XYZ file of N, CA, C and O in Angstrom:
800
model
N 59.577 30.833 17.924
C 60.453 30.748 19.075
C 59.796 30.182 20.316
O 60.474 29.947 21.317
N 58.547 29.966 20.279
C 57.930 28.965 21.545
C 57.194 27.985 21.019
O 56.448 27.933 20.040
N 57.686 26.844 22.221
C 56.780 25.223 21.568
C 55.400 25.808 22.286
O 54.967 26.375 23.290
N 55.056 25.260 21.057
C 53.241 24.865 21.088
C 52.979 23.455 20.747
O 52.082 23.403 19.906
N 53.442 22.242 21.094
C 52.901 21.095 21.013
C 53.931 20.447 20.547
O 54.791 21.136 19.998
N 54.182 18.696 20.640
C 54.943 17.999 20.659
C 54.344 16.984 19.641
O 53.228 17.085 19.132
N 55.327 15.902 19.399
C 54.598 14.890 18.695
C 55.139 13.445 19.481
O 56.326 13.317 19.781
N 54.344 12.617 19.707
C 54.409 10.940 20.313
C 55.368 10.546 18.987
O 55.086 10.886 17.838
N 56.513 9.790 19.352
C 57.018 8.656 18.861
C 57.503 7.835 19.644
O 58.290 8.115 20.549
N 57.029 6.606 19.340
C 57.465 5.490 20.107
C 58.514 4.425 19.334
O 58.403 4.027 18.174
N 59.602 4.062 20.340
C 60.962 3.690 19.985
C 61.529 2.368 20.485
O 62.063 2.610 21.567
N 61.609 1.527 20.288
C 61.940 0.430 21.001
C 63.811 -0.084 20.940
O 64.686 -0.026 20.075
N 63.744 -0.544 22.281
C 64.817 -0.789 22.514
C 65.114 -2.322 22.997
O 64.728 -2.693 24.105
N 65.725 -3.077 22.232
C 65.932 -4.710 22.853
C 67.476 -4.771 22.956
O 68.442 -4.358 22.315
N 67.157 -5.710 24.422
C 68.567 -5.952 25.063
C 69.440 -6.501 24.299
O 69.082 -7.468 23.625
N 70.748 -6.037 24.221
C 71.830 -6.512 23.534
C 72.159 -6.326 21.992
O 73.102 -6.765 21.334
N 70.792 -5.323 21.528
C 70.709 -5.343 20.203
C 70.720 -3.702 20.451
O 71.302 -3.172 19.505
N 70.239 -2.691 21.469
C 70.071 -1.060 20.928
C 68.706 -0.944 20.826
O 67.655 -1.469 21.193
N 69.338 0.331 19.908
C 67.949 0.645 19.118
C 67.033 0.344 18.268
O 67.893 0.717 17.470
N 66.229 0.070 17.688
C 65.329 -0.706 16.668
C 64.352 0.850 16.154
O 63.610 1.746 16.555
N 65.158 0.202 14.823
C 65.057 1.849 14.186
C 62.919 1.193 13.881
O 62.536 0.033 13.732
N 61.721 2.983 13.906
C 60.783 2.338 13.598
C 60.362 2.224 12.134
O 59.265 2.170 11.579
N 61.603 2.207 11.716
C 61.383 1.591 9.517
C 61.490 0.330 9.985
O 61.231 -0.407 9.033
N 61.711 -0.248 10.850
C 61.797 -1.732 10.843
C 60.701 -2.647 11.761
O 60.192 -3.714 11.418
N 60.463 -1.808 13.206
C 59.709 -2.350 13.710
C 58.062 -2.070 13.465
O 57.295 -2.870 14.001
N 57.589 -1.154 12.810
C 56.361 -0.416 12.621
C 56.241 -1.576 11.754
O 55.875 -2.605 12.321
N 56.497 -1.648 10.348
C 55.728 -2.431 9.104
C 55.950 -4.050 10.049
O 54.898 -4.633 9.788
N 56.480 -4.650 10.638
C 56.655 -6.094 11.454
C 54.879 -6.110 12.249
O 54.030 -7.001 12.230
N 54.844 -4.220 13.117
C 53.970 -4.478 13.844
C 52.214 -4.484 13.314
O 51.116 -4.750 13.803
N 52.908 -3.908 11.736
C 51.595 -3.867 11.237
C 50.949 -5.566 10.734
O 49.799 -5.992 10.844
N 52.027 -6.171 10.243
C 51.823 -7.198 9.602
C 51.369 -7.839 11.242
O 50.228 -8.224 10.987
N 51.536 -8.083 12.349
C 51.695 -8.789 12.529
C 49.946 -8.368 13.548
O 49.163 -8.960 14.291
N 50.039 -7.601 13.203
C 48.321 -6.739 13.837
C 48.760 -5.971 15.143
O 48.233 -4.964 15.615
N 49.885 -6.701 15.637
C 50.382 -5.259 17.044
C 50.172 -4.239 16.791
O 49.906 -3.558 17.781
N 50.153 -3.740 15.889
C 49.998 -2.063 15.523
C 48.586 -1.695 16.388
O 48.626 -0.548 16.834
N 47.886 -2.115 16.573
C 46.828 -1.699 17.513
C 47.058 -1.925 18.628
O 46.695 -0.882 19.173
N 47.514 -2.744 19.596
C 48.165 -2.592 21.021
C 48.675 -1.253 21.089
O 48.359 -0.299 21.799
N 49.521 -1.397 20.203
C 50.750 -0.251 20.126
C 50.061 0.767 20.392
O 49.975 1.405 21.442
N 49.372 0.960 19.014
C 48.724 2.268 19.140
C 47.544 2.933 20.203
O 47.148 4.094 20.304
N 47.134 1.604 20.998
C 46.000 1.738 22.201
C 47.033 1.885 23.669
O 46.470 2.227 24.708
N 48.056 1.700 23.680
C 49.251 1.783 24.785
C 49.806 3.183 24.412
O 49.738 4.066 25.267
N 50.404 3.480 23.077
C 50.615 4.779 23.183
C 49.828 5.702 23.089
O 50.328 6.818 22.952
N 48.454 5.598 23.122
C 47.233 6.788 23.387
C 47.721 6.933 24.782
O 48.383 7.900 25.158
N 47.253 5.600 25.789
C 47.180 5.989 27.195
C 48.493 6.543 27.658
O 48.405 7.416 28.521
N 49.547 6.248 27.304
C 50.833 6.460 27.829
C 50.470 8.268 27.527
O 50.569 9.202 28.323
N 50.235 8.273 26.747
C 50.155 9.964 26.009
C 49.604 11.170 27.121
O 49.985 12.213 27.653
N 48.117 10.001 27.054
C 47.258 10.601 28.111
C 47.228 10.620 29.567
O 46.394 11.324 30.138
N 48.157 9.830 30.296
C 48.610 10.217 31.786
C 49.479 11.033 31.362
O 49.430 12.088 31.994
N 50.442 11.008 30.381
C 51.602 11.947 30.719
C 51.102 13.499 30.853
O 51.396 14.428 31.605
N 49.838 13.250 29.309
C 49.687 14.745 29.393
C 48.883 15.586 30.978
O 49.099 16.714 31.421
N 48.133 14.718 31.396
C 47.876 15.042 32.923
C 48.579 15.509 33.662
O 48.518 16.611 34.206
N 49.633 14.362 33.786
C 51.180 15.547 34.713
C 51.426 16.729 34.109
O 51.483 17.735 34.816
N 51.608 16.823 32.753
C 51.958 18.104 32.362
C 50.928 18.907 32.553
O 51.260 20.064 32.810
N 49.631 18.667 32.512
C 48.671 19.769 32.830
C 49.157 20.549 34.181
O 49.144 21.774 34.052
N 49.577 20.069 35.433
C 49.444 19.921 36.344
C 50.882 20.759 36.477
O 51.101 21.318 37.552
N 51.587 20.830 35.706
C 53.222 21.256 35.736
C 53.421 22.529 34.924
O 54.386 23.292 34.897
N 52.290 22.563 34.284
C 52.525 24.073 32.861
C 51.351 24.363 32.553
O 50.399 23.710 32.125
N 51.521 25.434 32.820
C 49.622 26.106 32.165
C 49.467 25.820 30.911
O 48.301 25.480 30.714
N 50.309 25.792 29.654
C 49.594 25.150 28.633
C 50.456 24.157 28.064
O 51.408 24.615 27.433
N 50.361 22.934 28.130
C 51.527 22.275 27.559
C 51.182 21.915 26.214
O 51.664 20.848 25.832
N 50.347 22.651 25.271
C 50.246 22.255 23.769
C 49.384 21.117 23.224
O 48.621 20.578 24.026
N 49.407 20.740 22.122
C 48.626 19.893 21.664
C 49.526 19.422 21.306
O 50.484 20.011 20.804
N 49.369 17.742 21.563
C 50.198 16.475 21.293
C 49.851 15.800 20.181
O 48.726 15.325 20.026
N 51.008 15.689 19.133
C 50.425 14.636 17.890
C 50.568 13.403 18.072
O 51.494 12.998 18.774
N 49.630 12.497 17.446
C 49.998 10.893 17.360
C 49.598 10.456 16.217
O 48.524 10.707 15.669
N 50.742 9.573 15.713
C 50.404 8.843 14.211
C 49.003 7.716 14.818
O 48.517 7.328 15.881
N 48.831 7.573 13.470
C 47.622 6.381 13.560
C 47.976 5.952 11.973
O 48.302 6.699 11.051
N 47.796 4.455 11.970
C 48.185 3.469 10.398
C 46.828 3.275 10.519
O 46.007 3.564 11.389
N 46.777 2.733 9.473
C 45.601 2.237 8.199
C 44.880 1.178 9.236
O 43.724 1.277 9.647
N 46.009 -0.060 9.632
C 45.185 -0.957 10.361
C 44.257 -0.876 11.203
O 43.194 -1.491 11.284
N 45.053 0.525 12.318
C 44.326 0.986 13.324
C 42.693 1.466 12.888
O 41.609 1.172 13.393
N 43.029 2.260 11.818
C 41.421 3.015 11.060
C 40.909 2.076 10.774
O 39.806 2.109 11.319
N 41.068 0.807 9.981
C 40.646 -0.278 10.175
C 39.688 -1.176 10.949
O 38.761 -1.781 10.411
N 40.018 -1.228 12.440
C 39.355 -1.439 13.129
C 37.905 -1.294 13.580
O 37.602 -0.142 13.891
N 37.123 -2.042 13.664
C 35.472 -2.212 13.821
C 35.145 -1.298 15.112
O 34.188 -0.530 15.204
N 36.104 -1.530 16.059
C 36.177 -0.610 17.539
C 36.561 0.328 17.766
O 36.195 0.779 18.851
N 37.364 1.063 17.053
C 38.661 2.133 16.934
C 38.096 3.248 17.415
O 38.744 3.980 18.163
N 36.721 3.560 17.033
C 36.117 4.809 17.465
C 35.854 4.569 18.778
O 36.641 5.220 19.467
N 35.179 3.993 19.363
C 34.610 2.845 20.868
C 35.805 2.977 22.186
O 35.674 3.344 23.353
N 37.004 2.496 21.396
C 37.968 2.341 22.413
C 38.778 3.438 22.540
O 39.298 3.583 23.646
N 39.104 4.535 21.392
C 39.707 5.493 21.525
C 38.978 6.849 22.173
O 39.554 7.927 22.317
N 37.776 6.607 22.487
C 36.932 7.692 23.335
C 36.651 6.669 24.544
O 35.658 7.139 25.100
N 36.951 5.760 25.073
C 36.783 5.733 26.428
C 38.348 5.866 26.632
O 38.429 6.580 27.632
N 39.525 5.587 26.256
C 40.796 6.133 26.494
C 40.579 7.437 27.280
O 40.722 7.581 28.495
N 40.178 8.434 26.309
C 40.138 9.971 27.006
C 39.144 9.951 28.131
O 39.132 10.667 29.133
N 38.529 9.244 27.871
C 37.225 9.282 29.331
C 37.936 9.014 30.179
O 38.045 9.860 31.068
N 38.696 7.804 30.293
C 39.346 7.011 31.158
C 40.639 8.129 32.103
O 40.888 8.336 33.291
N 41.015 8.464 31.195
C 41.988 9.007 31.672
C 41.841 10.459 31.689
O 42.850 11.021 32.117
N 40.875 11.244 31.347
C 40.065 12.315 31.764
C 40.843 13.535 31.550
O 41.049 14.548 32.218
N 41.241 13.074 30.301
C 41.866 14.605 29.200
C 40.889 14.975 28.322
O 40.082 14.116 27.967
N 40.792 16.292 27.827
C 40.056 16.361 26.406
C 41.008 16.104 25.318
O 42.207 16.355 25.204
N 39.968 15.413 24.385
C 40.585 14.753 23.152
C 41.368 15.873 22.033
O 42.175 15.705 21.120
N 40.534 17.349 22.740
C 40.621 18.886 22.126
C 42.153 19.348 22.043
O 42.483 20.302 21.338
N 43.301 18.426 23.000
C 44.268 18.454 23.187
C 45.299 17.914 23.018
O 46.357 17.995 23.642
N 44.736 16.788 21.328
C 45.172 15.809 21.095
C 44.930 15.762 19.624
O 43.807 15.697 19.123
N 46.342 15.810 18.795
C 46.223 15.841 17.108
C 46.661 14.175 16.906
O 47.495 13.576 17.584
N 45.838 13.611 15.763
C 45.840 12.478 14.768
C 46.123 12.644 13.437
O 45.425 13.062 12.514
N 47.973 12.006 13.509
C 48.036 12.588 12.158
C 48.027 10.851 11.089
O 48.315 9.756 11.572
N 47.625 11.101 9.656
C 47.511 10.216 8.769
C 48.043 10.380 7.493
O 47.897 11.521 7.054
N 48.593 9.622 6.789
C 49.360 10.000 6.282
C 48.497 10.437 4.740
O 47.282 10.622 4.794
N 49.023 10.533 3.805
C 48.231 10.871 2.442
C 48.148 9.527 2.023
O 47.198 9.349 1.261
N 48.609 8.837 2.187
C 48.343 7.503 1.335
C 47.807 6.406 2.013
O 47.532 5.317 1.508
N 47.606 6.900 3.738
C 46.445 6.412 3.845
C 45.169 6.826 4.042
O 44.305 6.045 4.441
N 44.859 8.491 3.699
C 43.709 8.926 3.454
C 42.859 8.373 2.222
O 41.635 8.274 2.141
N 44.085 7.954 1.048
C 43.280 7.886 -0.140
C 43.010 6.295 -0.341
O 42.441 5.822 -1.325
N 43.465 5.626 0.648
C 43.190 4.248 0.595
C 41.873 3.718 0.307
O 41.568 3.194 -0.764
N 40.991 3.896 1.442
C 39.271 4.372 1.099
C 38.898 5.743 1.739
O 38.551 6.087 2.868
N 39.131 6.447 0.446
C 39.028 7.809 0.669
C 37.365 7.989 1.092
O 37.234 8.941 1.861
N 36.363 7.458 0.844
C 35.107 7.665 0.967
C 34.891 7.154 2.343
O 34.304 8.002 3.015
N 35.197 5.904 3.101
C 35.289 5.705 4.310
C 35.672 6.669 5.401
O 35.124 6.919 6.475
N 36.917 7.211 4.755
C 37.954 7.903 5.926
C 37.455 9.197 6.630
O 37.816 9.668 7.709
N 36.068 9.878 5.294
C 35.605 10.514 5.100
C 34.889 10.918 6.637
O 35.003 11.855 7.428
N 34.135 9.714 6.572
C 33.193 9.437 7.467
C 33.869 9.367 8.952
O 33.413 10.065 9.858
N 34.887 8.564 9.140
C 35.587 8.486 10.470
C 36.397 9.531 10.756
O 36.724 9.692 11.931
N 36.721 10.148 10.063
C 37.176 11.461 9.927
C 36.371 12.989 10.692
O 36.710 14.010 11.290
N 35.326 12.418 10.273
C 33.790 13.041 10.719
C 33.858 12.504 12.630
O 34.307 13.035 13.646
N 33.514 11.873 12.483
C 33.719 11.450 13.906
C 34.632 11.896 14.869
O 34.454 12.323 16.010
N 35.491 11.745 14.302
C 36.860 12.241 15.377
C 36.470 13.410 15.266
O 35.900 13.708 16.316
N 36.467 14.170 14.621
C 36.612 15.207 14.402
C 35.461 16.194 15.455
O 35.435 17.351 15.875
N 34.398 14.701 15.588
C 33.133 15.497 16.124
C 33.829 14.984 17.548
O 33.662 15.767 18.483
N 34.331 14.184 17.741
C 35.060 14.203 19.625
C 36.024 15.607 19.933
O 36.327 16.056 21.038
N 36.360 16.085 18.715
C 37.094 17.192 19.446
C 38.708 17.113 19.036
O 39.561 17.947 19.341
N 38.895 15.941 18.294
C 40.320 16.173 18.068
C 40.473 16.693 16.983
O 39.586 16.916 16.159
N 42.077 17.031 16.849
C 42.346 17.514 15.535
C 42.866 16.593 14.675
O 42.910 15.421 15.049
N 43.355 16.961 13.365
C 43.838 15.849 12.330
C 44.337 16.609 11.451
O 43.905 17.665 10.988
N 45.620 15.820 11.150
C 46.342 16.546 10.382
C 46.638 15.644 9.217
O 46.238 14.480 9.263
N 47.299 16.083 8.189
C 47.774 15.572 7.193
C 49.322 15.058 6.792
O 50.001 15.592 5.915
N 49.815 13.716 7.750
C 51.141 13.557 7.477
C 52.068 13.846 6.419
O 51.322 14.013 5.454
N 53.585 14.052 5.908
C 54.368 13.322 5.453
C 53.334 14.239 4.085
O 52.830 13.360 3.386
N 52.979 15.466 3.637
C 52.220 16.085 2.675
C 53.157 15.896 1.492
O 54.287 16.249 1.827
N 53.096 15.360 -0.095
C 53.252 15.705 -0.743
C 54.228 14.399 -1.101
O 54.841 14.286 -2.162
N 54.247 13.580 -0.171
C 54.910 12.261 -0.862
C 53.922 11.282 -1.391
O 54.422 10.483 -2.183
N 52.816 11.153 -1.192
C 51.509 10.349 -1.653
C 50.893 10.843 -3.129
O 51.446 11.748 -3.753
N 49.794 10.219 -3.590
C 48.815 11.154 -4.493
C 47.644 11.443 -4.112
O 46.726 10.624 -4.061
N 47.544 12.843 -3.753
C 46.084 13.129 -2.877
C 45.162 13.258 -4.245
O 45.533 13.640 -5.355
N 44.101 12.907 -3.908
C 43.021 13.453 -4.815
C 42.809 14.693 -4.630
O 42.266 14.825 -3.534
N 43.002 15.955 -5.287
C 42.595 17.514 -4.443
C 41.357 17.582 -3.970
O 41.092 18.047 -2.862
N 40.181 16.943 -5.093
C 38.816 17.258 -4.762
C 38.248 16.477 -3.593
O 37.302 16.902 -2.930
N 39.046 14.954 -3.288
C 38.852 14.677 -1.882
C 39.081 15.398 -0.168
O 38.403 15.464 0.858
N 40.690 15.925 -0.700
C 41.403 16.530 0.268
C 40.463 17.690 0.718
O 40.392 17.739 1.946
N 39.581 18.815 -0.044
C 38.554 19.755 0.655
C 37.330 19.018 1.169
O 36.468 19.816 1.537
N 36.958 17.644 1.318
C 36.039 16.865 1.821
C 37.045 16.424 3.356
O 36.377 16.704 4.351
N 37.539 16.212 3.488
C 37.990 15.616 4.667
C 38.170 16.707 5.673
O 38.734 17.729 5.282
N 37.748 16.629 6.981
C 38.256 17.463 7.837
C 39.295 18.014 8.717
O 39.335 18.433 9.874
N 40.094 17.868 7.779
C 41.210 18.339 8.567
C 41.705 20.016 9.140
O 41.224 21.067 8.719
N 42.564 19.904 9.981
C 43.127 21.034 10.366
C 44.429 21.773 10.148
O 44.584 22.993 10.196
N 45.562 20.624 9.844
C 46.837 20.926 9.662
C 46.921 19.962 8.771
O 46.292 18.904 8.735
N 48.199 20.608 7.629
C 49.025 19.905 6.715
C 50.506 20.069 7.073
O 51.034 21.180 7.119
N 51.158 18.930 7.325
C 52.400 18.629 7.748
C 53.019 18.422 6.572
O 52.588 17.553 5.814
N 54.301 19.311 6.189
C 54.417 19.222 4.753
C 56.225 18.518 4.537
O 57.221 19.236 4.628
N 56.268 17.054 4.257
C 57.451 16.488 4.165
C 58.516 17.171 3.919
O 58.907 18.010 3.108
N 58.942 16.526 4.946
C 60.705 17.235 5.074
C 61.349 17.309 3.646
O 62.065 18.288 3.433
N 61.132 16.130 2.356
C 61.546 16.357 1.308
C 61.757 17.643 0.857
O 62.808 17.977 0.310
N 60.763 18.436 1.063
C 60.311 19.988 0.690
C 61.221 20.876 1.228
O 61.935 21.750 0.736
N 61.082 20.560 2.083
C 61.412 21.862 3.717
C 62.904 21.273 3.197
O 63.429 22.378 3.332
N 63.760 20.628 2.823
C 65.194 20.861 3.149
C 65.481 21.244 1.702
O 66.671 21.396 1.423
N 64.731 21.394 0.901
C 65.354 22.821 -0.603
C 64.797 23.895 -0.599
O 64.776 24.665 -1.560
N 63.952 24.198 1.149
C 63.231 25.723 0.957
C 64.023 26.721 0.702
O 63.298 27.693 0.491
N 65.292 27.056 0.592
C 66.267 28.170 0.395
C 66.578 28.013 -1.195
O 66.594 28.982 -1.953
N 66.861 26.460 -1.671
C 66.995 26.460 -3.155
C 66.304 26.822 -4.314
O 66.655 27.484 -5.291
N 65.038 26.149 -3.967
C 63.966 25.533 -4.452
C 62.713 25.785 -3.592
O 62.142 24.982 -2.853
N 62.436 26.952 -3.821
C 60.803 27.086 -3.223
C 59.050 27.393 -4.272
O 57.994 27.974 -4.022
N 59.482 26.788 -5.192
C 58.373 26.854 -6.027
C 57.146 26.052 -5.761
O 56.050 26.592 -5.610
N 57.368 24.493 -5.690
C 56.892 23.648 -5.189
C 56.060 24.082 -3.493
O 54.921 23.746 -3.167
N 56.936 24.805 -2.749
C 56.346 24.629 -1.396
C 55.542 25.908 -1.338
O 54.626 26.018 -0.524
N 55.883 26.959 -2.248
C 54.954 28.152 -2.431
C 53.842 27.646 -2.793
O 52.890 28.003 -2.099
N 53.540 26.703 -3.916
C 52.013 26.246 -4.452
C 51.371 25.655 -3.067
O 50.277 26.126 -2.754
N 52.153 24.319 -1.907
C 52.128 23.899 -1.475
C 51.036 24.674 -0.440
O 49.854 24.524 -0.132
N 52.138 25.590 -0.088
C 51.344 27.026 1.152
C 50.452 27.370 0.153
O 49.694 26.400 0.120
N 50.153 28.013 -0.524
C 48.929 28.734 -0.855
C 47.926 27.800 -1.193
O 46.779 28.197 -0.985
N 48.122 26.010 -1.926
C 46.985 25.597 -1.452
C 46.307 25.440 0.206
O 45.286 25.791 0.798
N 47.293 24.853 0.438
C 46.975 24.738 2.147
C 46.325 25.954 3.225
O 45.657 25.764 4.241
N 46.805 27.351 2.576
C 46.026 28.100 3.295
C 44.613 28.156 2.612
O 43.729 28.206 3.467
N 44.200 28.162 1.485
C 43.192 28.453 0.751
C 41.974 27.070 1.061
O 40.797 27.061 0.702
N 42.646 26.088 1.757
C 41.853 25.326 2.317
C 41.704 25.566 3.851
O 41.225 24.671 4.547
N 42.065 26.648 4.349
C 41.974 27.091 5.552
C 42.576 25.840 6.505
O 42.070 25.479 7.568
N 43.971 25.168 5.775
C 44.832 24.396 7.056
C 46.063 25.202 7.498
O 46.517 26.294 7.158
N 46.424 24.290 8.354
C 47.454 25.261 9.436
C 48.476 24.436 8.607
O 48.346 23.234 8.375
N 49.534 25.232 8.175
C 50.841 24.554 7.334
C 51.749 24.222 8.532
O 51.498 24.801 9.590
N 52.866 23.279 8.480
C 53.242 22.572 9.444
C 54.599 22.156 8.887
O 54.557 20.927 8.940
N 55.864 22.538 8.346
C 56.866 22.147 7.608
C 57.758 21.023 8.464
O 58.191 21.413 9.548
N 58.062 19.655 8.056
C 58.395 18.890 8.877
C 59.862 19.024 8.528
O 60.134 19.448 7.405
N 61.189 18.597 9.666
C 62.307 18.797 9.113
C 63.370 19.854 9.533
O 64.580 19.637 9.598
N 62.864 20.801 9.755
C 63.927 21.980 9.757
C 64.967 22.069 10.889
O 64.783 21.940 12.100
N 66.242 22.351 10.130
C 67.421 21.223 10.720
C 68.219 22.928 10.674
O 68.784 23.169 11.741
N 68.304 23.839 9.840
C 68.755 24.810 9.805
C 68.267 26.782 9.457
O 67.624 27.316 8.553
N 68.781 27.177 10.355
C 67.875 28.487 10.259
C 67.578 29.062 9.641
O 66.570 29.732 9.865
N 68.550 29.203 7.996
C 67.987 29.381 6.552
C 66.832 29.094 6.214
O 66.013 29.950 5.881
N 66.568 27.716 6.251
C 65.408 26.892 6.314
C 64.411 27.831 7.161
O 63.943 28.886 6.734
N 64.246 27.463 8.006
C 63.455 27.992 9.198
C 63.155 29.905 8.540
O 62.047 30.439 8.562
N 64.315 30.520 8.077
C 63.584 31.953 7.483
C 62.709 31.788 6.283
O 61.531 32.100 6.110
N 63.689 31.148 5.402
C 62.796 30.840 4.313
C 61.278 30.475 4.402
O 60.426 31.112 3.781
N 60.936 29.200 5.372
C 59.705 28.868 5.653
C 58.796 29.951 5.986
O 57.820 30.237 5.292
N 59.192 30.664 7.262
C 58.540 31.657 7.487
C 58.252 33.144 6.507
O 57.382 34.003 6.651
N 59.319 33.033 5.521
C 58.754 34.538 4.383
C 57.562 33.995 3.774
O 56.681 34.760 3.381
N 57.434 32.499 3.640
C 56.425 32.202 3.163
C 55.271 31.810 3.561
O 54.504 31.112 2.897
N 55.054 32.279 4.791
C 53.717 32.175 5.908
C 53.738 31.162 6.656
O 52.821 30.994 7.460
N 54.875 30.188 6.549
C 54.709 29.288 7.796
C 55.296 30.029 9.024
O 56.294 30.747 9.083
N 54.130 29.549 10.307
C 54.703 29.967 11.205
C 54.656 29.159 12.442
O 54.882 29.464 13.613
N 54.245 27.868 11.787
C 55.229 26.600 13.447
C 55.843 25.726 12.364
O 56.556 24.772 12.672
């Protein structure tokens, strides 16, 4: 019953056309390498805002932000995404990076490592969109993460069908992550989740 943290999505809107749903503009911006602007504009945008909010609410939560493959990609990514927080003079401690499963296992041995890093600035990392990818298990206890965000696929048959999301939770706690059910549209849902130890 109280927010503890929000998540960044960014939405674009062109004149005369609306909305531009991001199934359409994200994979354009990846191909087209924008996906790193993007994603270096919506850090900072993130990070003044969260300043005002410091300034407006004693705790305004920890903020998630996606990050794609391209972005991890990048030769600089570590470089430019810690003078961001310098720059704008938030801790990074206040700031979740989520990735999805299928692009953890892309180069799972790489991710490993940058994973390590962030992780040593202070942010958190979570595990997008859980259970639509193929995780390696024995990778998934190598990576450092904190939270598993577990696809809405799941979360909308938790009242029908909770077998699947029971294994789901008890791996996830047994790896000591914070379970995270994405989705919940109705309060059934929302009890169900919670008999079973989720509790954001």
């Amino acid at each position: 019953g109280r927010v503890v943290g929000a998540e960044a999505l960014v939405r674009s809107r062109l004149p005369g056309h609306g909305d531009i749903s991001p199934a359409q503009f994200i994979p354009l911006a990846e191909e087209s390498n924008l996906i790193q602007e993007i994603g270096e504009w919506v850090l900072k945008r993130v990070c003044r805002d969260y300043r005002t909010w410091q300034a407006e609410v004693p705790k305004p939560g920890r903020i998630s932000i996606n990050l794609s493959l391209k972005q991890l990609r990048q030769a600089e990514f570590l470089t430019r995404y810690r003078s961001v927080f310098d720059d704008a003079g938030v801790s990074p401690s206040n700031f979740e990076l989520e990735i999805t499963e299928t692009t953890l296992m892309t180069e799972a041995g790489r991710m490993v490592r940058l994973l390590d890093d962030l992780h040593a600035m202070g942010l958190h990392l979570s595990i997008d969109d859980f259970g639509t990818g193929y995780s390696s298990l024995s990778y998934l206890r190598k990576f450092p993460m904190d939270v598993l965000k577990i696809d809405r696929s799941f979360t909308r048959d938790a009242c029908e069908d909770s077998a699947l999301l029971e294994a789901i939770v008890a791996m996830g706690e047994s790896l000591g992550l914070v379970l995270v059910p994405e989705g919940i549209e109705e309060p059934e849902q929302a009890d169900a989740l919670r008999a079973l130890g989720c509790r954001l």
